mmCIF file of C-alpha atoms in Angstrom:
data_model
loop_
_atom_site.group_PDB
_atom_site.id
_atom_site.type_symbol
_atom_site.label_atom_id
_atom_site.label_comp_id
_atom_site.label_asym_id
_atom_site.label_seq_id
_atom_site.Cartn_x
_atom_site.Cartn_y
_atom_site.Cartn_z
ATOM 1 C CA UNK A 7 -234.437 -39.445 161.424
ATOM 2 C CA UNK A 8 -236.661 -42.092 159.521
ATOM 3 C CA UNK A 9 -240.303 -40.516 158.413
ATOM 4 C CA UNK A 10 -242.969 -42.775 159.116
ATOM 5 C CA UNK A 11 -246.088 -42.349 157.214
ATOM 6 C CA UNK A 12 -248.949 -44.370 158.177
ATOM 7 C CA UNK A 13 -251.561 -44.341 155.378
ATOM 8 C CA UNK A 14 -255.183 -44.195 156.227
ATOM 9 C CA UNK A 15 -258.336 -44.257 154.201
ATOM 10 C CA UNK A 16 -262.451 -44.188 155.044
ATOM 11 C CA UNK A 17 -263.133 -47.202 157.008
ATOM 12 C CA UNK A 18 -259.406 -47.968 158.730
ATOM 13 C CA UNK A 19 -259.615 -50.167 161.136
ATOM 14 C CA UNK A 20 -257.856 -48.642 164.305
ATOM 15 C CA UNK A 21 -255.768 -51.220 165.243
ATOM 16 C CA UNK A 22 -253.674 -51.360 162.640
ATOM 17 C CA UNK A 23 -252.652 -48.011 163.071
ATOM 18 C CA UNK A 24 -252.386 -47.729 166.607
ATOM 19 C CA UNK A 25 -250.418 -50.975 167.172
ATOM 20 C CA UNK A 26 -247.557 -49.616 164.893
ATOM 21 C CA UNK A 27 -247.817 -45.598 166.053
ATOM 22 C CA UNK A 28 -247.306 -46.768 169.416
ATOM 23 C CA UNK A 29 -244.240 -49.102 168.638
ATOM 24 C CA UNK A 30 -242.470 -46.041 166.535
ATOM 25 C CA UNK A 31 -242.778 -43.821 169.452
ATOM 26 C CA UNK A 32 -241.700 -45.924 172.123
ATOM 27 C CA UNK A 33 -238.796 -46.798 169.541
ATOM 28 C CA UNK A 34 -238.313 -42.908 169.060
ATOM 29 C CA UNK A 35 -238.069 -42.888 173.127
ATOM 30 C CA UNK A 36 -235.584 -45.336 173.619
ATOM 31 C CA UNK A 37 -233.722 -43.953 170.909
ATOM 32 C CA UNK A 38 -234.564 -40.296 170.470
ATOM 33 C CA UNK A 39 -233.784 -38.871 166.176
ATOM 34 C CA UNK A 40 -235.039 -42.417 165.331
ATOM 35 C CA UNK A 41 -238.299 -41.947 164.069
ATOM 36 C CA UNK A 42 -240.597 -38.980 162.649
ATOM 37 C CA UNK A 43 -244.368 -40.500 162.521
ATOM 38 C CA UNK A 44 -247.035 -38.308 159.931
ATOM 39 C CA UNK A 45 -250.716 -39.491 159.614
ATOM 40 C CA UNK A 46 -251.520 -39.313 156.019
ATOM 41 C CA UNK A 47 -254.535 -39.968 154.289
ATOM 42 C CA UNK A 48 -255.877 -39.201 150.492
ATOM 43 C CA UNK A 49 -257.535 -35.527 150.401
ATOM 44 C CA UNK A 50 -256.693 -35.083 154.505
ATOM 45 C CA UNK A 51 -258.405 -34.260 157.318
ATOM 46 C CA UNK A 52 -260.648 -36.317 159.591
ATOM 47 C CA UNK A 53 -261.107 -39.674 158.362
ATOM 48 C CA UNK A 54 -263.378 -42.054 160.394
ATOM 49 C CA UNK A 55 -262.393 -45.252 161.030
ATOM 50 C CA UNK A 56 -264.369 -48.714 161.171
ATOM 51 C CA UNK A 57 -265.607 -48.149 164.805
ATOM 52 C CA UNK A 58 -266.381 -44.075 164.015
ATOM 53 C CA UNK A 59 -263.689 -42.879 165.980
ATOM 54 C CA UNK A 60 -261.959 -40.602 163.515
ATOM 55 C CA UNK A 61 -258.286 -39.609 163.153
ATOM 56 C CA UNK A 62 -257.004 -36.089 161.781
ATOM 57 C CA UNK A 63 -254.188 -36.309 158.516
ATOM 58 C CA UNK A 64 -252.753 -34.580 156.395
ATOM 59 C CA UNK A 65 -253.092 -35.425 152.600
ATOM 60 C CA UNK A 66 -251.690 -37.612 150.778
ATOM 61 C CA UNK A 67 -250.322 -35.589 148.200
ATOM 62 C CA UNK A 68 -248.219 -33.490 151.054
ATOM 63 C CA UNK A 69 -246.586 -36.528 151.973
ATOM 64 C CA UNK A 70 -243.015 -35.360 150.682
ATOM 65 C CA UNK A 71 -240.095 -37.760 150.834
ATOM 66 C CA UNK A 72 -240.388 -40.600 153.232
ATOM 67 C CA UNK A 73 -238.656 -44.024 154.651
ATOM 68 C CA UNK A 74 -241.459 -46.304 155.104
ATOM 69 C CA UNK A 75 -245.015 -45.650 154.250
ATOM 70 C CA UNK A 76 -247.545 -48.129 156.152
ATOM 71 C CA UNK A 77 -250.649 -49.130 154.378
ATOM 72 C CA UNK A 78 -253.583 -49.512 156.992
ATOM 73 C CA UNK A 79 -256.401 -52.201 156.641
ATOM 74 C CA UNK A 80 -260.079 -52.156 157.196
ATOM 75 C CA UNK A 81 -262.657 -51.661 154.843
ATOM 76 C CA UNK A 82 -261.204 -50.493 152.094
ATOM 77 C CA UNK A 83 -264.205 -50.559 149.840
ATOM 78 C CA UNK A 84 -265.904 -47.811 151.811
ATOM 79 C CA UNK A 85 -264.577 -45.092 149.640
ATOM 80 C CA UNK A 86 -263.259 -46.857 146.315
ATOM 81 C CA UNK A 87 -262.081 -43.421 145.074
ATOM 82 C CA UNK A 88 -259.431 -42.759 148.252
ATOM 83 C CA UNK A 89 -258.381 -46.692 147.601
ATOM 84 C CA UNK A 90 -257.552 -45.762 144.222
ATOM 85 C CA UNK A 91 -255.559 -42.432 144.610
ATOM 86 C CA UNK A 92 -253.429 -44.644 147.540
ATOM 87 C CA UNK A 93 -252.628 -47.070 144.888
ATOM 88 C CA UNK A 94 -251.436 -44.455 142.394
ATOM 89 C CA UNK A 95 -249.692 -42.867 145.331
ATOM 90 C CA UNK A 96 -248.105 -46.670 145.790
ATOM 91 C CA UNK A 97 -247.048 -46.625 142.194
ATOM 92 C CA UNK A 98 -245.272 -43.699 142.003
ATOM 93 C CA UNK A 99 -243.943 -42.790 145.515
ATOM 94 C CA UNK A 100 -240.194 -43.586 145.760
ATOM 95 C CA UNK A 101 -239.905 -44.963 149.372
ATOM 96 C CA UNK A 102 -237.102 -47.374 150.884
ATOM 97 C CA UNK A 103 -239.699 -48.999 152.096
ATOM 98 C CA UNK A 104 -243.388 -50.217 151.578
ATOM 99 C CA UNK A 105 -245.664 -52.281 154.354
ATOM 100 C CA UNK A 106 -249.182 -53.130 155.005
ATOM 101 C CA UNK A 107 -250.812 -53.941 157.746
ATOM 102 C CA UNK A 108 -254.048 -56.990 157.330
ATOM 103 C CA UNK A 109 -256.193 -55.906 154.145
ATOM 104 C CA UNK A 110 -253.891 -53.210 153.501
ATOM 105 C CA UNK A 111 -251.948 -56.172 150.857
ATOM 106 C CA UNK A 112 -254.718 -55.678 149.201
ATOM 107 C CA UNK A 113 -253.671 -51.975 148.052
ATOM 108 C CA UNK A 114 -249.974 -53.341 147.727
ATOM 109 C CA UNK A 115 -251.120 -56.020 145.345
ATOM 110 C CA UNK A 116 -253.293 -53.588 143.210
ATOM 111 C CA UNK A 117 -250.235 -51.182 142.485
ATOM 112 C CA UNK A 118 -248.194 -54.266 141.582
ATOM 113 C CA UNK A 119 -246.141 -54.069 143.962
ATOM 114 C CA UNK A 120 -246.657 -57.657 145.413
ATOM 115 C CA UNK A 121 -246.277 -59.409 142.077
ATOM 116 C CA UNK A 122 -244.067 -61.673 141.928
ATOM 117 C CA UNK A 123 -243.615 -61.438 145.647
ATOM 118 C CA UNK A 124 -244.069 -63.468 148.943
ATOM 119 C CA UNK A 125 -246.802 -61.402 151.128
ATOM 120 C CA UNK A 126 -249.478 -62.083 153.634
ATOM 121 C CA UNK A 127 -253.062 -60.958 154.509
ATOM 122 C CA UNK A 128 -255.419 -61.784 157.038
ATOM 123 C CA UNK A 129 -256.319 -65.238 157.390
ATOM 124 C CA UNK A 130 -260.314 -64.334 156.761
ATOM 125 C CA UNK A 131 -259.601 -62.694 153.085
ATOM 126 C CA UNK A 132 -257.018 -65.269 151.690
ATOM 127 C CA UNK A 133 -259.161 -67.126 149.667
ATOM 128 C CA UNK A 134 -260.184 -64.028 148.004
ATOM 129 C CA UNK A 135 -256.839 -62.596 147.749
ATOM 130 C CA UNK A 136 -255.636 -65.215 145.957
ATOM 131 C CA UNK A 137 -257.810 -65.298 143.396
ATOM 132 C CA UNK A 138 -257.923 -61.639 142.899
ATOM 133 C CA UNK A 139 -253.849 -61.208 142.803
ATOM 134 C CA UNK A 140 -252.344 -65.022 141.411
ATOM 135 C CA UNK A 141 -248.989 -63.270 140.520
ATOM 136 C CA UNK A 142 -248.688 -63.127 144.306
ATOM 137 C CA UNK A 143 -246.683 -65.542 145.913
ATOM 138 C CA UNK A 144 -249.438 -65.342 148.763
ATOM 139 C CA UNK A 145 -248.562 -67.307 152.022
ATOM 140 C CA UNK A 146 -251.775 -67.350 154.526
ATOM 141 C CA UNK A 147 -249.143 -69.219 157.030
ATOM 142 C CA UNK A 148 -246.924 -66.338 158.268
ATOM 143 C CA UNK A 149 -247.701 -63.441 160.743
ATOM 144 C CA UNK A 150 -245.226 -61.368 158.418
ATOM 145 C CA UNK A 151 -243.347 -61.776 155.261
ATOM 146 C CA UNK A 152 -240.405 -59.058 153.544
ATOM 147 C CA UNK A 153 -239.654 -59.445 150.194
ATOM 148 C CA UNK A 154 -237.000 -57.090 149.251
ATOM 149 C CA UNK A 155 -238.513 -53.904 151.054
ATOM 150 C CA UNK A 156 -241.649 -54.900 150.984
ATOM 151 C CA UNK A 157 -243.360 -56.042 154.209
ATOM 152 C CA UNK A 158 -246.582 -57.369 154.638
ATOM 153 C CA UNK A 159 -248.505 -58.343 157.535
ATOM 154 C CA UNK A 160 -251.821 -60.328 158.660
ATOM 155 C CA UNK A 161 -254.575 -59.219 160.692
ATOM 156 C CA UNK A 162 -254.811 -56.492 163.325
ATOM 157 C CA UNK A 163 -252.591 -56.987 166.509
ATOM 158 C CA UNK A 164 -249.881 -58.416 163.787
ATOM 159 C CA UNK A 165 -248.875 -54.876 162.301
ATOM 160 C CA UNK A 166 -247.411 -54.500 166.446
ATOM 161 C CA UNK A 167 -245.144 -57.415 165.069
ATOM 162 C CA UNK A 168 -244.248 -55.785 162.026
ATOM 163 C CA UNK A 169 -243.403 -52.556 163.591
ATOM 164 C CA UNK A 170 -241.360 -54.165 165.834
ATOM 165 C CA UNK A 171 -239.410 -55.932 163.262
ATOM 166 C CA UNK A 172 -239.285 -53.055 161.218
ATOM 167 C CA UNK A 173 -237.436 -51.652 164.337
ATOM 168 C CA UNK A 174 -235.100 -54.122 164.218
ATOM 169 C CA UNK A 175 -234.327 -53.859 161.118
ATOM 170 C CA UNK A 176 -233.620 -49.925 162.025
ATOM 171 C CA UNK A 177 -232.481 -50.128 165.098
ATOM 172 C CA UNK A 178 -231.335 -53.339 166.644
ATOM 173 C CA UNK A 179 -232.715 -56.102 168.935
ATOM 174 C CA UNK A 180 -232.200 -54.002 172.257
ATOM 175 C CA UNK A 181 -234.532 -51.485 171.343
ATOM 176 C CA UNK A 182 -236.870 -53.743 169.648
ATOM 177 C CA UNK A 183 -236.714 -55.467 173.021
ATOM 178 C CA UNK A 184 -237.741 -53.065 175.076
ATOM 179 C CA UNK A 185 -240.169 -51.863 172.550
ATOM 180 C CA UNK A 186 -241.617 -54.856 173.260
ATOM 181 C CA UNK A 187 -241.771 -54.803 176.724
ATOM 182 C CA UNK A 188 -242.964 -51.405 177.303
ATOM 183 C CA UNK A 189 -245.758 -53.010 175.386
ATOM 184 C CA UNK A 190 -246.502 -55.703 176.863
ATOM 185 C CA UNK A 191 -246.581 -57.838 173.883
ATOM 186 C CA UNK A 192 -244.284 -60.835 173.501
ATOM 187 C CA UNK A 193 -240.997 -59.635 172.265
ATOM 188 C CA UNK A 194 -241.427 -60.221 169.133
ATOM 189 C CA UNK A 195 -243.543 -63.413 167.295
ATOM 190 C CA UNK A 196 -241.019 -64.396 164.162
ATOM 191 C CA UNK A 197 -242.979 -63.658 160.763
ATOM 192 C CA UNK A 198 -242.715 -67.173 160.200
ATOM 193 C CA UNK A 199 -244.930 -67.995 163.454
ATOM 194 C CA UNK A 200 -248.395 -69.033 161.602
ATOM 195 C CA UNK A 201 -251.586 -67.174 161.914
ATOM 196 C CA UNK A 202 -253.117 -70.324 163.609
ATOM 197 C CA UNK A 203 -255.744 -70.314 160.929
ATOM 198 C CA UNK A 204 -258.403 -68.746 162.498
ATOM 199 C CA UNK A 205 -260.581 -70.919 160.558
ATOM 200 C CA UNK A 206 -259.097 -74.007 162.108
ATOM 201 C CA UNK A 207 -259.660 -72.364 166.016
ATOM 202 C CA UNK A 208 -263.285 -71.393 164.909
ATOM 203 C CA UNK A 209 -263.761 -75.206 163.401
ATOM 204 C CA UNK A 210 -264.634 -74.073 159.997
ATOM 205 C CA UNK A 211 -266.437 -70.744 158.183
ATOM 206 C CA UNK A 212 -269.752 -72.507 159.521
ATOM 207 C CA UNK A 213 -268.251 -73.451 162.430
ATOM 208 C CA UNK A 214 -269.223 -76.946 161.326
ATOM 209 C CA UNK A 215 -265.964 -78.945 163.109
ATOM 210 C CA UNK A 216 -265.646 -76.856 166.247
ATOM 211 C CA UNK A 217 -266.746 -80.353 168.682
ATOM 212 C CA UNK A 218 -264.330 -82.175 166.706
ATOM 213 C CA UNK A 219 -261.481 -79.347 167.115
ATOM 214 C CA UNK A 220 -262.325 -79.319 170.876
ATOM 215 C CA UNK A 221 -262.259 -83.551 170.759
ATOM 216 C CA UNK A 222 -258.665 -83.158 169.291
ATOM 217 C CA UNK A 223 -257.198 -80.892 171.767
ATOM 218 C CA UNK A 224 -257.913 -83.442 174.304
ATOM 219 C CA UNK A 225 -256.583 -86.482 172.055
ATOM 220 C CA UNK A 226 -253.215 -84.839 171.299
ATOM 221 C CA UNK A 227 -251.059 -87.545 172.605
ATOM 222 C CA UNK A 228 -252.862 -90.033 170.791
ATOM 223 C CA UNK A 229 -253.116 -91.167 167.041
ATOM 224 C CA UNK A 230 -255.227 -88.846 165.289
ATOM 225 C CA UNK A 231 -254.978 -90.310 161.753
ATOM 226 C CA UNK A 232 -258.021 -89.174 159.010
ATOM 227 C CA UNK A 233 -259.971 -92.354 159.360
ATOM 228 C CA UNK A 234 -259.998 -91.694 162.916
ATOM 229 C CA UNK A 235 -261.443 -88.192 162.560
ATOM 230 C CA UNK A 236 -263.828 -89.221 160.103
ATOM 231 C CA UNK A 237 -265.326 -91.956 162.542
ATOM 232 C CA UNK A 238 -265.575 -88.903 164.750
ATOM 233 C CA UNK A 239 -267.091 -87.214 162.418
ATOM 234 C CA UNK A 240 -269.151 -89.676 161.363
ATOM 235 C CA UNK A 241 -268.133 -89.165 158.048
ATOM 236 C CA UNK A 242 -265.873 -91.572 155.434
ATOM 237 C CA UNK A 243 -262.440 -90.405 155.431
ATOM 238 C CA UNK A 244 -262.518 -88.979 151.617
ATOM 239 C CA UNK A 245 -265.598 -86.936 152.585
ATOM 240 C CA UNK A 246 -263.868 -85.560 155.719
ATOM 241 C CA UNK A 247 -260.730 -84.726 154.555
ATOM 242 C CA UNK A 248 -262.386 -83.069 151.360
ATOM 243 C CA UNK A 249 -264.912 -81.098 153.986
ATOM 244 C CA UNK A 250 -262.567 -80.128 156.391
ATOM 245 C CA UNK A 251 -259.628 -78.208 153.776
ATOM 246 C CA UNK A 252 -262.673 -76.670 152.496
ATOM 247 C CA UNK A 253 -264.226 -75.754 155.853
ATOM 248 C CA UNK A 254 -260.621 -74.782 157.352
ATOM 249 C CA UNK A 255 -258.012 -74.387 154.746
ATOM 250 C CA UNK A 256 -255.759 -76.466 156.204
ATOM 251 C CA UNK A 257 -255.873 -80.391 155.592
ATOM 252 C CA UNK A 258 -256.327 -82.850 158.661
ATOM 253 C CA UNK A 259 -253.076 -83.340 158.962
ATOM 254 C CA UNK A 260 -251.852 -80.218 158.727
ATOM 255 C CA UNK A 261 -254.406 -78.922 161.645
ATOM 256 C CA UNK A 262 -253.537 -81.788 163.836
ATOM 257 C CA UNK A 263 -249.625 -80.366 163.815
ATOM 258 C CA UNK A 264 -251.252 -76.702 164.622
ATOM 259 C CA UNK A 265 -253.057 -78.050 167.234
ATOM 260 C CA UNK A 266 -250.399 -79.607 168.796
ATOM 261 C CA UNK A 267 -247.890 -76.860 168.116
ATOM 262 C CA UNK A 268 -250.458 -74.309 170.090
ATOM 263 C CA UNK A 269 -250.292 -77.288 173.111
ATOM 264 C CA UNK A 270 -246.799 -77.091 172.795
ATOM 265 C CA UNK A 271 -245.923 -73.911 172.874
ATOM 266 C CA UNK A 272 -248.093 -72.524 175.608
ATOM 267 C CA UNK A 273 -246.229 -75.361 177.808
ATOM 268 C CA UNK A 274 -242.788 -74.496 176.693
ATOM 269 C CA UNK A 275 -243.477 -70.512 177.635
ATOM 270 C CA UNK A 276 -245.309 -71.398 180.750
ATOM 271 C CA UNK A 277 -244.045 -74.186 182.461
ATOM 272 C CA UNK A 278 -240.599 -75.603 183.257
ATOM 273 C CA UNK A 279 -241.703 -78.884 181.960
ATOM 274 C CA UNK A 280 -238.914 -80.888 180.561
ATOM 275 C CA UNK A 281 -239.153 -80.670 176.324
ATOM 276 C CA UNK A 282 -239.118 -84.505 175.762
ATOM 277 C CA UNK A 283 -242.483 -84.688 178.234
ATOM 278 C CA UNK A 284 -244.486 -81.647 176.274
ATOM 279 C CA UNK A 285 -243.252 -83.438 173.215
ATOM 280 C CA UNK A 286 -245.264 -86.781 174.232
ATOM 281 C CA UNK A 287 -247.696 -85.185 175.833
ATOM 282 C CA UNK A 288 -248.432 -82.813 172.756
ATOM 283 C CA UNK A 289 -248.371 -85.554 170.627
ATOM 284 C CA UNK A 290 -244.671 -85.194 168.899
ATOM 285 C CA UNK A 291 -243.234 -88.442 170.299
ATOM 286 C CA UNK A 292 -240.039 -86.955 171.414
ATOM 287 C CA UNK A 293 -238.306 -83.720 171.437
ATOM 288 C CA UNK A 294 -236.455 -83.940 168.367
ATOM 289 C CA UNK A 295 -239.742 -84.498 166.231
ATOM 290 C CA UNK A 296 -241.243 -81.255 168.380
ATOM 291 C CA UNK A 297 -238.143 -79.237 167.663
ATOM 292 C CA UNK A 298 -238.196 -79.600 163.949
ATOM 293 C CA UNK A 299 -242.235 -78.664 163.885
ATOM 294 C CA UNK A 300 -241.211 -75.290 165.769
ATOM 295 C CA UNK A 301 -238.620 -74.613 163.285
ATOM 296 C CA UNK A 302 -240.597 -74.788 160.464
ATOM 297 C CA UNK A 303 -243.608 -73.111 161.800
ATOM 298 C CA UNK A 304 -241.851 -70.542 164.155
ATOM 299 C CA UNK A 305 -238.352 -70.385 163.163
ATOM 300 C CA UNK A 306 -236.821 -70.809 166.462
ATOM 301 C CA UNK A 307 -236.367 -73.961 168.722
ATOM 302 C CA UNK A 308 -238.550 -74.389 171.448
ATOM 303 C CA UNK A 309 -235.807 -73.832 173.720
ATOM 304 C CA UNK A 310 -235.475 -69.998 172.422
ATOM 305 C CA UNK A 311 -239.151 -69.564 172.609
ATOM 306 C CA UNK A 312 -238.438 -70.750 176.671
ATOM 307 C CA UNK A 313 -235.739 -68.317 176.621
ATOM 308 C CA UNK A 314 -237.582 -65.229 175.124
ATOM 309 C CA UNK A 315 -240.632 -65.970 177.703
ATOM 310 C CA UNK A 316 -238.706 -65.983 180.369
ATOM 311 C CA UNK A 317 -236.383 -62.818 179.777
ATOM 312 C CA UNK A 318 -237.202 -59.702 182.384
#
C-alpha cells in the first residue's frame, strides 16, 4: 500500500488534483492494496480552489509517513503564508518520492529541491521560472520530466500523464493501460512529448503571429525558410526571427518542426495513411526525416504512436 498525498493550498486549481486522484483510484481498482490517496493541505480543512469550489483536508502537519506527496498548482500567491509552510514541509519531509503538478515546480524549486535538476512548468510561467530558479535545469519542452525521484509536470490535464506514469513506475504498463482507458485519455503521452508551446498555437503573448501560424499550417509541404516568413510578415528576416522567439519562445525554425509534427501526428493516429505520404505531405520529405523528428520530440516512432492509437 503506497500513500498518496496530494498537497493543496488557497487558490488550487482543480484540475491538477482531480486528474491525478482519479488515476490513483482507478489504479487502486485494477489493482486493489495499490494505493492509499489523503488530501492534505497546510492548517486543514476546506480550502477553496481557483474556481471556489472547495475541497476538505486534513493538515499538513498530520501527514505522517508517505510514498509520494503531489504538489498542486494554481495560484499559489493567494495565501503566501500556506506556500511557505508547504515548502518547509518539502524540506524536511522524507518521502520516496516528490512531484508537482503545473505551478506546483514552483514550490519544488523554492525548497531546493529542483536545483540542480531537470523539471518542467507550465508553458505560460517559464519565462518567469527561469529567472526566478537558474540552478534549475528548466526544460519548457517536455509534458513531464523525473530526475531521480523527483517528477515534475506542466500545465493542468498533464498531472493525468504524470499519474499515469507514476503508475507505471508502481505498477506496470497493464494497469497503466487500462488506467488510461477507463479514462479516456490517450494511454499515456511520453514526458518527452512537447507542450506544443502554447505560445506558438496562440501566435505569440499578443497574439501578434496568429495569421501567419494559420498561413503555415497550410504551407507545410512547402519551403518555409525565415526570409520567406518575414516576406509574410512583411518584416526583414532579422526583425522576424528576433520578434517571433520573443513573441513565441521558440525560433522560426523550431515552430515550423512543431507545426509539422502536430500535422503529423494527428495523421499517423487517425488515418491509415502510408508514413512516407504524411511525411511529404507534413513537410518532412520522407519518412526517415519524420521518424527522427518524433523521436526527439516524442520518444517513440511514429509507427508506435499508430500502434498505441489504435490498441482497444
Amino acid at each position: 500500500m503506497r500513500a498518496i498525498g496530494i498537497i493543496i493550498h488557497p487558490g488550487f486549481q482543480l484540475l491538477d488534483v482531480a486528474g491525478p486522484a482519479a488515476a490513483f483510484e482507478l489504479a487502486e481498482h485494477y489493482q486493489p492494496g495499490s494505493y492509499r490517496l489523503d488530501m492534505l493541505a497546510p492548517g486543514g480543512g476546506e480550502v477553496e480552489s481557483s474556481s471556489g469550489m472547495r475541497l476538505a483536508a486534513r493538515p499538513l502537519s498530520d501527514a505522517g509517513t508517505l510514498d509520494t506527496a503531489v504538489i498542486s498548482g494554481g495560484e499559489i500567491i493567494r495565501s503566501m503564508a500556506a506556500a511557505q509552510e508547504i515548502v518547509v514541509w518539502l524540506r524536511l519531509a522524507k518521502v520516496r518520492r516528490t512531484a508537482s503538478v503545473c505551478t506546483g515546480a514552483y514550490l519544488l524549486a523554492e525548497a531546493g529541491l529542483l536545483d540542480g535538476r531537470s523539471a518542467t512548468t507550465h508553458w505560460w510561467s517559464t519565462d518567469d521560472f527561469a529567472r526566478r530558479y537558474p540552478k534549475v535545469k528548466l526544460d519548457a519542452e517536455r509534458i513531464f520530466i523525473q530526475d531521480d525521484g523527483v517528477w515534475t509536470s506542466a500545465g493542468i490535464s498533464a498531472g493525468i500523464d504524470l499519474a499515469l506514469a507514476l503508475i507505471e513506475d508502481d505498477l506496470g504498463p497493464a494497469i497503466a493501460r487500462r488506467t488510461a482507458q477507463q479514462l479516456v485519455v490517450h494511454q499515456r503521452r511520453p514526458g518527452g512529448q512537447s507542450q506544443f508551446s502554447g505560445l506558438v498555437e496562440f501566435g505569440g503573448r499578443s497574439g501578434r503571429f496568429v495569421e501567419l501560424i494559420d498561413w503555415m499550417r497550410g504551407k507545410l509541404a512547402e519551403p518555409l525558410t525565415v526570409e520567406r516568413l518575414a516576406d509574410r510578415a512583411a518584416m526583414s528576416p532579422r526583425h522576424f526571427a528576433r520578434a517571433f522567439t520573443t513573441e513565441t519562445g521558440a525560433t522560426p525554425a523550431k515552430a515550423v518542426e512543431r507545426l509539422r509534427l502536430e500535422a503529423a501526428r494527428m495523421a499517423v493516429e487517425t488515418s491509415s495513411a502510408p508514413l512516407d505520404h504524411i511525411a511529404e505531405a507534413s513537410g518532412f520529405g520522407d519518412a526517415g526525416r519524420m521518424r527522427r523528428a518524433f523521436m526527439r520530440s516524442f520518444g517513440q516512432p511514429p509507427q508506435a504512436l499508430r500502434r498505441a492509437a489504435v490498441r482497444p
